[in-house]
CSV table of C-alpha atoms and ligand atoms in Angstrom, one decimal:
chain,number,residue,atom,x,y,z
A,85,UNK,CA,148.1,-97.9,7.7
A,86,UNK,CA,147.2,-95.6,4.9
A,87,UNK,CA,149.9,-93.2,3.0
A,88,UNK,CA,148.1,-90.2,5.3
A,89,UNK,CA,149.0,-92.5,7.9
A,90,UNK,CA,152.2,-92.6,7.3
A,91,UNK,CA,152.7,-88.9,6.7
A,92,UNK,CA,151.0,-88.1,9.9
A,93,UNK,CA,152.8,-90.5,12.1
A,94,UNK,CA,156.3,-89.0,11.0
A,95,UNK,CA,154.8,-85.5,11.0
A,96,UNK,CA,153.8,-86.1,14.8
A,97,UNK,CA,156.7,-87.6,15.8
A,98,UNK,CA,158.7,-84.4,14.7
A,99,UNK,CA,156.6,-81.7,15.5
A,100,UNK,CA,154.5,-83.3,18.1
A,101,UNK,CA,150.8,-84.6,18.8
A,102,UNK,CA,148.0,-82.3,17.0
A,103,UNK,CA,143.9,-82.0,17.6
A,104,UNK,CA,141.3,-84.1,16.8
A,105,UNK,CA,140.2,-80.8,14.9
A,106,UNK,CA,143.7,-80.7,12.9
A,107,UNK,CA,143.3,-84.7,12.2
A,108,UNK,CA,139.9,-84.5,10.9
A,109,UNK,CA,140.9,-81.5,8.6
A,110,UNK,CA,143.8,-83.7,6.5
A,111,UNK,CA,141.5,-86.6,6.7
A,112,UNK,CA,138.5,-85.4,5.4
A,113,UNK,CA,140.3,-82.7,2.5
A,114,UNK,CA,144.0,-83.1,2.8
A,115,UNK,CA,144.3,-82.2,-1.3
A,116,UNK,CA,146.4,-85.7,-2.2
A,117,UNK,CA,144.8,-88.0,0.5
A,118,UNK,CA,141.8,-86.7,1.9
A,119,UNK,CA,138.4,-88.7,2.2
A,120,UNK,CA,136.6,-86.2,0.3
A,121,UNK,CA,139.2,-84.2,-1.5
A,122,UNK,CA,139.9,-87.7,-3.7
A,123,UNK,CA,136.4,-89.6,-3.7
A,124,UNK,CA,133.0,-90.0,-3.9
A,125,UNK,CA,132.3,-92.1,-0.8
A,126,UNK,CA,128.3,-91.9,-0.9
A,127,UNK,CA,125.7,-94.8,-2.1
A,128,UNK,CA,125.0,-98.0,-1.7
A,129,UNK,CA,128.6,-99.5,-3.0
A,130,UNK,CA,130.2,-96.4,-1.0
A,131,UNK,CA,130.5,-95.9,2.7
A,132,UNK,CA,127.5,-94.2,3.4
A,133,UNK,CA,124.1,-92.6,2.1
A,134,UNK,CA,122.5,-89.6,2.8
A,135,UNK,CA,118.9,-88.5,2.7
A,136,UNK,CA,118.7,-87.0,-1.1
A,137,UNK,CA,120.5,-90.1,-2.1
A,138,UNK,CA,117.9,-92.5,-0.7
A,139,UNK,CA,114.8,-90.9,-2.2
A,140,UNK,CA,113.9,-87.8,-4.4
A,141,UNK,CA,111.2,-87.0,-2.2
A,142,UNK,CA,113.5,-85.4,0.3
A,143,UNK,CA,114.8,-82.8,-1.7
A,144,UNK,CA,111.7,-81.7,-2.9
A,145,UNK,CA,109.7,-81.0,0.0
A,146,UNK,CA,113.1,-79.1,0.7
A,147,UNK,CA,112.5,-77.2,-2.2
A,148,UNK,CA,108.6,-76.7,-1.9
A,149,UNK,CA,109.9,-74.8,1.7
A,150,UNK,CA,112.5,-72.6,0.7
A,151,UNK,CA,109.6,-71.8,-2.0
A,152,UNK,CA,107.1,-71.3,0.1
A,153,UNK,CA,109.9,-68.4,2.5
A,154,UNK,CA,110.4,-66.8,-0.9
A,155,UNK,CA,106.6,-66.4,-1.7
A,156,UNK,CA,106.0,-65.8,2.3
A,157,UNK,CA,108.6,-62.1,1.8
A,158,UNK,CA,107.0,-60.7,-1.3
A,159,UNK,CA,108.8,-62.6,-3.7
A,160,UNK,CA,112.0,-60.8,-4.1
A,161,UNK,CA,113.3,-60.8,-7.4
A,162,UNK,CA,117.2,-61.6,-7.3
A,163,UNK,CA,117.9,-64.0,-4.4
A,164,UNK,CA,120.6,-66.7,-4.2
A,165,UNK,CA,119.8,-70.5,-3.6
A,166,UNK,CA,122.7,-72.1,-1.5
A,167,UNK,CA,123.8,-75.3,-0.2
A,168,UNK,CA,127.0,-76.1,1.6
A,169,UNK,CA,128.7,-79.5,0.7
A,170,UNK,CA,126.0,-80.6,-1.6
A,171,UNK,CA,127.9,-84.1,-2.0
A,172,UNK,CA,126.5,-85.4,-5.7
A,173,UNK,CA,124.0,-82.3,-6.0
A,174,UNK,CA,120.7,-84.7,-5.8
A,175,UNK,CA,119.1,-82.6,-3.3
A,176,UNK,CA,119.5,-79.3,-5.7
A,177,UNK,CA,118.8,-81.3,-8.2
A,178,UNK,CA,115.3,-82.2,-6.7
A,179,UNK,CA,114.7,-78.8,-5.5
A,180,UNK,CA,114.9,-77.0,-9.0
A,181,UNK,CA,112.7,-79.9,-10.8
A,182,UNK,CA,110.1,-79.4,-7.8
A,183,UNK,CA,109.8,-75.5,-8.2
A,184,UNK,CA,109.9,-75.1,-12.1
A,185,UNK,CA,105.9,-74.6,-11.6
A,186,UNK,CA,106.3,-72.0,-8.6
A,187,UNK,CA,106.0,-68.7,-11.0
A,188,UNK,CA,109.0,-66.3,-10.9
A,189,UNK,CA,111.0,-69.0,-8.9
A,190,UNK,CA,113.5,-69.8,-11.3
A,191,UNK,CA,113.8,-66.3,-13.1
A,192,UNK,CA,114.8,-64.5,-9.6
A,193,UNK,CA,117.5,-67.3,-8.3
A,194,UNK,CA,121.1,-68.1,-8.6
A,195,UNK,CA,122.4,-71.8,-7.6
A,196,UNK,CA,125.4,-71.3,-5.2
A,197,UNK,CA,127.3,-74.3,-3.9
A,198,UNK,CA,129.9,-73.8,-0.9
A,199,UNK,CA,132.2,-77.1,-1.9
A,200,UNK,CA,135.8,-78.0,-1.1
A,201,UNK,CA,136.4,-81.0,-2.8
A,202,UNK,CA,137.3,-81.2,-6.6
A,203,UNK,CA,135.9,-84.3,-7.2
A,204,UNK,CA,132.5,-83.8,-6.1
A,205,UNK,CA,132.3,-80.4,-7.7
A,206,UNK,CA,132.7,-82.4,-11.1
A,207,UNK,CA,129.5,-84.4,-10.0
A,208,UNK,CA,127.8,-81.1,-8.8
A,209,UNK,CA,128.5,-79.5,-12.1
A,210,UNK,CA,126.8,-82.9,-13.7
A,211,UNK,CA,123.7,-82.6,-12.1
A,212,UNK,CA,123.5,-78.7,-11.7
A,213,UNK,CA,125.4,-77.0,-14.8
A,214,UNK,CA,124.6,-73.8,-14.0
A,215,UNK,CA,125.6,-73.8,-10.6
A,216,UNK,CA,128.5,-71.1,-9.4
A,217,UNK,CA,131.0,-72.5,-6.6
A,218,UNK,CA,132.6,-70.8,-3.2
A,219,UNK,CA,135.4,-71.8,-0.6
A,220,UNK,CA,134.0,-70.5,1.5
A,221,UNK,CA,130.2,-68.7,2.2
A,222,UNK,CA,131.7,-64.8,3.0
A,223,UNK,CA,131.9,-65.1,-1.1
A,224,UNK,CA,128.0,-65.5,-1.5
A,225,UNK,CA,126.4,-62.2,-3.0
A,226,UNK,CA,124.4,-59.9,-0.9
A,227,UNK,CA,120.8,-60.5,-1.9
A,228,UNK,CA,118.0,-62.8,0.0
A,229,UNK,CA,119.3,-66.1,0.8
A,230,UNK,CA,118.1,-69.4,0.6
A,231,UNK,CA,120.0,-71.7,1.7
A,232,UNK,CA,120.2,-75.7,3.0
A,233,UNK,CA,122.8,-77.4,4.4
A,234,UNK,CA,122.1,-81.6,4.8
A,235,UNK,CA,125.0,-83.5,6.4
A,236,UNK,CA,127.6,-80.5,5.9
A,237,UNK,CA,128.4,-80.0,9.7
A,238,UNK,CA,128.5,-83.3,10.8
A,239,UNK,CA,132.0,-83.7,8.3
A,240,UNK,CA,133.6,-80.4,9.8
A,241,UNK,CA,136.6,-81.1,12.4
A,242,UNK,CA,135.7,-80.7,15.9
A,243,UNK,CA,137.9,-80.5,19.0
A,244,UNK,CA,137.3,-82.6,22.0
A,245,UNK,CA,137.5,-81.3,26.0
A,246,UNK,CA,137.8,-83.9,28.9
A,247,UNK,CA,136.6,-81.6,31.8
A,248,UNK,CA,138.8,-81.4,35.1
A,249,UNK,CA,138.0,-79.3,37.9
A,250,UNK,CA,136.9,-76.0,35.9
A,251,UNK,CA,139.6,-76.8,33.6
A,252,UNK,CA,139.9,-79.2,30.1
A,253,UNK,CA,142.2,-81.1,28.8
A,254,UNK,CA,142.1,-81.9,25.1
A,255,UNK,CA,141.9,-85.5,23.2
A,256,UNK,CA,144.9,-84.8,21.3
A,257,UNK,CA,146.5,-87.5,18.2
A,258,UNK,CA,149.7,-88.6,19.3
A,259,UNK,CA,152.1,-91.7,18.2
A,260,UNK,CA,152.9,-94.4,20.3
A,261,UNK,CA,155.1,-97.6,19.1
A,262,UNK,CA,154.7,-96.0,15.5
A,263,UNK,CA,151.3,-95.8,15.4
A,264,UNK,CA,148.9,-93.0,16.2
A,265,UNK,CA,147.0,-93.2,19.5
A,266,UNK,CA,144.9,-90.5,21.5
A,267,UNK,CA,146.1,-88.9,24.3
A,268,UNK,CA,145.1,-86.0,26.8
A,269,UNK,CA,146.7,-82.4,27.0
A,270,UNK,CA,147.4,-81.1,30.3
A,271,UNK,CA,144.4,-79.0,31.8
A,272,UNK,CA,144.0,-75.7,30.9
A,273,UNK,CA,141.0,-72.6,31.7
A,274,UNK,CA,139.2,-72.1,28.2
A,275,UNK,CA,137.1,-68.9,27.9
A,276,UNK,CA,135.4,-70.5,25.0
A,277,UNK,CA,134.2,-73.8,27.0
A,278,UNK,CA,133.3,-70.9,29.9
A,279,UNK,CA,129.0,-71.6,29.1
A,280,UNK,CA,129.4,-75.7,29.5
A,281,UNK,CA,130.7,-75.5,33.1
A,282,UNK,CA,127.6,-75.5,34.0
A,283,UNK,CA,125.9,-78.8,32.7
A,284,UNK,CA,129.1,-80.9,32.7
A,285,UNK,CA,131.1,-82.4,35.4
A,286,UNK,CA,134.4,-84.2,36.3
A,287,UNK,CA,135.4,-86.7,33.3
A,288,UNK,CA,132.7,-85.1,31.2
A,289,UNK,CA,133.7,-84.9,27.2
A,290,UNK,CA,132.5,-82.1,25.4
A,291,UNK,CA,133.0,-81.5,21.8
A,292,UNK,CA,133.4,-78.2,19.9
A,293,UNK,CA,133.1,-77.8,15.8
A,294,UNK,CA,135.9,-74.6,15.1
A,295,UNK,CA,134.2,-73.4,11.5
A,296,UNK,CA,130.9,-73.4,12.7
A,297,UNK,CA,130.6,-70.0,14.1
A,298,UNK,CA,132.3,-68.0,11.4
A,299,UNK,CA,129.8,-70.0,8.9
A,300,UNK,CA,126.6,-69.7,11.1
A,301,UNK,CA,127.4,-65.8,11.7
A,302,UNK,CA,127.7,-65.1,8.0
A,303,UNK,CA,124.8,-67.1,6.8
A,304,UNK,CA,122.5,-64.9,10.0
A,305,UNK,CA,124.3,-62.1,9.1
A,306,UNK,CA,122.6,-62.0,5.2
A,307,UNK,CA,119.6,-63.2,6.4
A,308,UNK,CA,119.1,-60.7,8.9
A,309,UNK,CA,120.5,-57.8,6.5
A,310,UNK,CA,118.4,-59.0,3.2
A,311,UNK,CA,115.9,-61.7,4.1
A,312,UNK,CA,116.0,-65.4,3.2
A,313,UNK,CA,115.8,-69.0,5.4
A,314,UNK,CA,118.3,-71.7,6.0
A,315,UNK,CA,117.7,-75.2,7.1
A,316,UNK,CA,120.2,-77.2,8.5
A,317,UNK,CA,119.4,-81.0,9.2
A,318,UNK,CA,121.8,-83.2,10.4
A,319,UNK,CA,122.0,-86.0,13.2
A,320,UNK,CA,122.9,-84.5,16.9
A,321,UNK,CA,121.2,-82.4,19.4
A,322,UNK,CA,120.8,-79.0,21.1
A,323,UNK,CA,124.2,-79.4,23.3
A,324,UNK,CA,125.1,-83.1,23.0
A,325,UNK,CA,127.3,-84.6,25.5
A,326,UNK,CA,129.9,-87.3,25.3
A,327,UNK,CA,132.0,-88.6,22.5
A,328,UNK,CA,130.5,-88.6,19.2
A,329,UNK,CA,133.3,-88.8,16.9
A,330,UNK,CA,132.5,-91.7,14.3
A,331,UNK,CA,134.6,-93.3,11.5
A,332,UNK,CA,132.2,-95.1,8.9
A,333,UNK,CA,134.1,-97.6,6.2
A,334,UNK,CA,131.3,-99.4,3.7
A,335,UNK,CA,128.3,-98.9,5.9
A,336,UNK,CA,130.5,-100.2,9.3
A,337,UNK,CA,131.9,-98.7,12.2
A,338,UNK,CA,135.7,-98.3,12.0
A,339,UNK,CA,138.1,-97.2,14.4
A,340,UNK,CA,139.1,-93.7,13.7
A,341,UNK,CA,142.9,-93.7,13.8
A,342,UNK,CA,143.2,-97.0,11.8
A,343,UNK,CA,142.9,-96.1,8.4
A,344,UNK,CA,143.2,-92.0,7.8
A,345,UNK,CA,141.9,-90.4,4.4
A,346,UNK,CA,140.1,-93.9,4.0
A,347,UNK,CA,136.8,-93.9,5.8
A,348,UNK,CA,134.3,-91.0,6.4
A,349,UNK,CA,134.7,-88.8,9.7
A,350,UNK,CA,131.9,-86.9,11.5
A,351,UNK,CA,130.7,-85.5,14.6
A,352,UNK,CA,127.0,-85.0,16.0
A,353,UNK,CA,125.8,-81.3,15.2
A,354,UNK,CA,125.2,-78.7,18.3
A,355,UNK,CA,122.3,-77.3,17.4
A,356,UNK,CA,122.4,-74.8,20.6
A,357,UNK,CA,126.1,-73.7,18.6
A,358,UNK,CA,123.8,-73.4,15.0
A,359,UNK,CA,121.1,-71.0,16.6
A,360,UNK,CA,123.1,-68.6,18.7
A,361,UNK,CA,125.6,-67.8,16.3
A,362,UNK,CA,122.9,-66.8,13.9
A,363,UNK,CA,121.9,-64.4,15.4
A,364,UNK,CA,120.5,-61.7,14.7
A,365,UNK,CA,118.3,-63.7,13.0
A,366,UNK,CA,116.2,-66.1,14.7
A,367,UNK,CA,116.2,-70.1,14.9
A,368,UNK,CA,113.0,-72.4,14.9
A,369,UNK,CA,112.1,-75.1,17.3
A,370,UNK,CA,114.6,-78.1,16.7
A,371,UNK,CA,112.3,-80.5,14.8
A,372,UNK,CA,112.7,-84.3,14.1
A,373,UNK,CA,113.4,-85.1,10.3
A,374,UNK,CA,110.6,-87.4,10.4
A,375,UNK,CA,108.0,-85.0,11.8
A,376,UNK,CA,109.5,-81.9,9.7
A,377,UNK,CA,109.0,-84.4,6.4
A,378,UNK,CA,105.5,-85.2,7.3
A,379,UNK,CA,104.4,-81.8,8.0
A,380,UNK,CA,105.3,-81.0,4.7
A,381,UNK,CA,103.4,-84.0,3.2
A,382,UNK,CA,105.6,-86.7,2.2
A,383,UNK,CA,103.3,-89.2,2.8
A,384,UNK,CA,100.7,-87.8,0.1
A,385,UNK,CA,104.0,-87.3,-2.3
A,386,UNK,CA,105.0,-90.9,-1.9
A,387,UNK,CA,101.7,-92.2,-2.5
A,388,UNK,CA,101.3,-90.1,-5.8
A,389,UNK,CA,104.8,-91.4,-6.6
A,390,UNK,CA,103.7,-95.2,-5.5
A,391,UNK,CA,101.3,-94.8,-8.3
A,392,UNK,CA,103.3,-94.9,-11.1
A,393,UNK,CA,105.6,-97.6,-9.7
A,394,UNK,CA,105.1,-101.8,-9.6
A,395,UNK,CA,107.1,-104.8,-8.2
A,396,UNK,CA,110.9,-103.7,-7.1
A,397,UNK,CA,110.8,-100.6,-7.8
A,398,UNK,CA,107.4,-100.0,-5.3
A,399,UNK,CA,108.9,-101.8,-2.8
A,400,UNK,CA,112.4,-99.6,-2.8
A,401,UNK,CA,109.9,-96.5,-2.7
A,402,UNK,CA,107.9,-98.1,0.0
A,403,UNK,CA,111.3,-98.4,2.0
A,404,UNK,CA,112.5,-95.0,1.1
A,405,UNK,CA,109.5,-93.3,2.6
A,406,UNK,CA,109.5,-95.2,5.4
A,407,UNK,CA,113.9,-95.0,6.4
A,408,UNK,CA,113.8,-91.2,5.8
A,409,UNK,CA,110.9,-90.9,8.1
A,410,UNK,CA,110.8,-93.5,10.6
A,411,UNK,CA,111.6,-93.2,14.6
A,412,UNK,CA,113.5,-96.4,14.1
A,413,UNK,CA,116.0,-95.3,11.3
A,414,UNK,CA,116.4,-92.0,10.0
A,415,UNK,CA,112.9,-90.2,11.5
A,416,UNK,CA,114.1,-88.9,15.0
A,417,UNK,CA,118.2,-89.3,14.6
A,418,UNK,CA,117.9,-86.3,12.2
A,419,UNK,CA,117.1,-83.3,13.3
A,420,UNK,CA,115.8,-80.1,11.2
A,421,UNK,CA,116.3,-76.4,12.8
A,422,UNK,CA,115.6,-73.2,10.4
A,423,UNK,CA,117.3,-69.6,10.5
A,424,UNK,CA,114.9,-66.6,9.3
A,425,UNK,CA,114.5,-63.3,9.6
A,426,UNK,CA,112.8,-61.7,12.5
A,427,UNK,CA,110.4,-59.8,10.5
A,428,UNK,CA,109.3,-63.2,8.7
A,429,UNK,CA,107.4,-66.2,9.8
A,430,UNK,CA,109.4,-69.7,10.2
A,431,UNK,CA,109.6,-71.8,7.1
A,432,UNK,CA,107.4,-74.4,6.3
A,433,UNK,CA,107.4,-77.4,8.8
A,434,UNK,CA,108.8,-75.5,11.1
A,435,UNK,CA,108.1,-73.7,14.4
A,436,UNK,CA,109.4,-70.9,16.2
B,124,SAH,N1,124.8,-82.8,1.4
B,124,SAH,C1,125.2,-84.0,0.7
B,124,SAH,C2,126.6,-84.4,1.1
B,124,SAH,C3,127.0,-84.6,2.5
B,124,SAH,S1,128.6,-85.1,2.8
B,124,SAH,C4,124.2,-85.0,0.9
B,124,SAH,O1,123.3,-84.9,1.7
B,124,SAH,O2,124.3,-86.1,0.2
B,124,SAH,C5,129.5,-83.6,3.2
B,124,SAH,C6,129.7,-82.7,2.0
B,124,SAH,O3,130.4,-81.5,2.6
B,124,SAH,C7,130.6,-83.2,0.9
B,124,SAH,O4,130.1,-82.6,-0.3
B,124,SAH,C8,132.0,-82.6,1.3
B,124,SAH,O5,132.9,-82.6,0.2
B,124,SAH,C9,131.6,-81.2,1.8
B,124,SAH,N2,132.5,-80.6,2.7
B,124,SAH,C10,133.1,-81.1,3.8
B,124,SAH,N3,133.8,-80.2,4.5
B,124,SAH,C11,133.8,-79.1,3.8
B,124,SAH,C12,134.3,-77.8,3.9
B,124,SAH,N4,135.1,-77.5,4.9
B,124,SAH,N5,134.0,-76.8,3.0
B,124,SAH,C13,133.2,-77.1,2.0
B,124,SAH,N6,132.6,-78.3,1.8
B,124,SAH,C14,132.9,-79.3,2.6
């Protein structure tokens, strides 16, 4: 057992069991022993990597997009550039070295980054020094915005429902012979799980991330109001079913009550819960990374790139191109949707 472990086992066993929402929250960004408030889990010697982190070319076809929106509504002149949880700042990284040739690009933006974990602000600031930092996105200015969020909702907490009759019971962390365990409340009528009585059944476990609608209306809200695009790749699917909680620990599967604040915690993304709080502005077609990446011509990029590379260093490339893209590994897991403005067309790769 971790120190968090230990923490949250007395805490429980004075105060009583807590959500799987309320778990994942001092987990992932409790401010001593959180998984991200204390570390930087990500690469090949950490516990996981992400799609910026395995090849450049990701974030700058990203960056080519959001380019492409800004030239697509008249080039505004004073827009914000946002990304929420930008781990290492790779991807931004990427995007801003892509556009330096796309005229007017850099003079009219602002780097925003919506981060909550002090240690990986320190990398951000590395890698993007003129970047400005949010809690939270309410903060970010009212102009056009342009923003990308990789891998962000997949680490916010998220509740879980065990359906019975047309009531739920929640999966709730509890102790049991002094360590924690899960457990079920008793049933209760939930307005909020009202629209998945229909596609669910007896025994049925839905899941339900608590920030995402206050986030997703916010970032609709300015993109409606002042123009802009969002895209928002992560793995998961438009209404996912079952349990989909994960604990990863050096590239494995971990259980995830065995070591708390240790290994990374995340949830498949509802995509369904992405585009209708966005509204009023509208959401494209969900898209598969791999087909959203090759839309936007990755394969011509890595063979440009494959040009100036021999031996090792080709053959990484080589297996770059192929994990973010490929059916079998990163390709159809990952999923792309985009938010836009009704009065605009739907960014690059993407369909309405
Ligand atoms: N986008 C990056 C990192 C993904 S990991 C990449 O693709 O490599 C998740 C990121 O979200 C981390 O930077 C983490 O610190 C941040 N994060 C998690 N929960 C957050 C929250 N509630 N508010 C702000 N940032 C958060």
């Amino acid at each position: 057992m971790t120190a968090l472990g230990d923490l949250l086992v007395a805490r429980i066993a004075r105060t009583g069991p807590i959500s799987l929402a309320d778990y994942m929250a001092d987990c992932l960004m409790h401010p001593e022993h959180g998984y991200y408030a204390t570390r930087d889990p990500f690469g090949q010697s950490g516990d996981f990597i992400t799609a910026p982190e395995i090849s450049q070319m990701f974030g700058e076809l990203i960056g080519l997009s959001l380019a492409q929106s800004w030239i697509d509504q008249g080039s505004p002149d004073a827009i914000t550039v946002a990304e929420l949880g930008p781990g290492r700042g790779t991807l931004m990284a990427d995007v801003l070295r892509a556009t330096k040739a796309v005229p007017g690009f850099h003079g009219a933006l602002t780097v925003h980054f919506i981060e909550a974990s002090p240690v990986l602000r320190k990398s951000q600031a590395t890698a993007v020094p003129d970047a400005i930092w949010h809690d939270g996105v309410d903060t970010l200015p009212d102009q056009p915005l342009f923003l990308i969020a990789n891998e962000f909702f997949d680490a916010l907490p998220i509740r879980q429902f065990v359906r019975e009759g047309d009531g739920w019971r929640e999966k709730m962390v509890g102790v049991t012979d002094q360590a924690l365990s899960f457990g079920l409340s008793s049933a209760a009528h939930l307005g909020l799980l009202e629209h998945r009585l229909a596609d669910t059944g007896e025994g049925d476990l839905v899941e339900l991330c608590t920030a995402l609608p206050a986030i997703m209306q916010a970032i609709g809200t300015k993109i409606d109001a002042h123009g802009g695009a969002a895209l928002v790749i992560d793995y998961g699917d438009w209404q996912s079913q079952g349990d989909t909680l994960q604990a990863l620990k050096a590239h494995d599967h971990v259980d995830p009550l065995s070591t708390p604040g240790a290994n990374d915690l995340t949830a498949h993304v509802d995509f369904a819960a992405i585009a209708h709080n966005a509204a009023p502005a509208k959401f494209t077609r969900l898209t598969t990374q791999g087909v959203f990446l090759e839309r936007l011509g990755i394969t011509a990029r890595a063979q440009t790139l494959a040009q100036s590379l021999t031996g090792t260093a080709r053959q990484a490339h080589v297996l770059a191109h192929r994990r973010l893209t490929h059916p079998a590994e990163m390709g159809d897991l990952f999923k792309v949707m985009g938010i836009y403005p009704a009065t605009a067309t739907p960014p690059a790769g993407l369909e309405p």
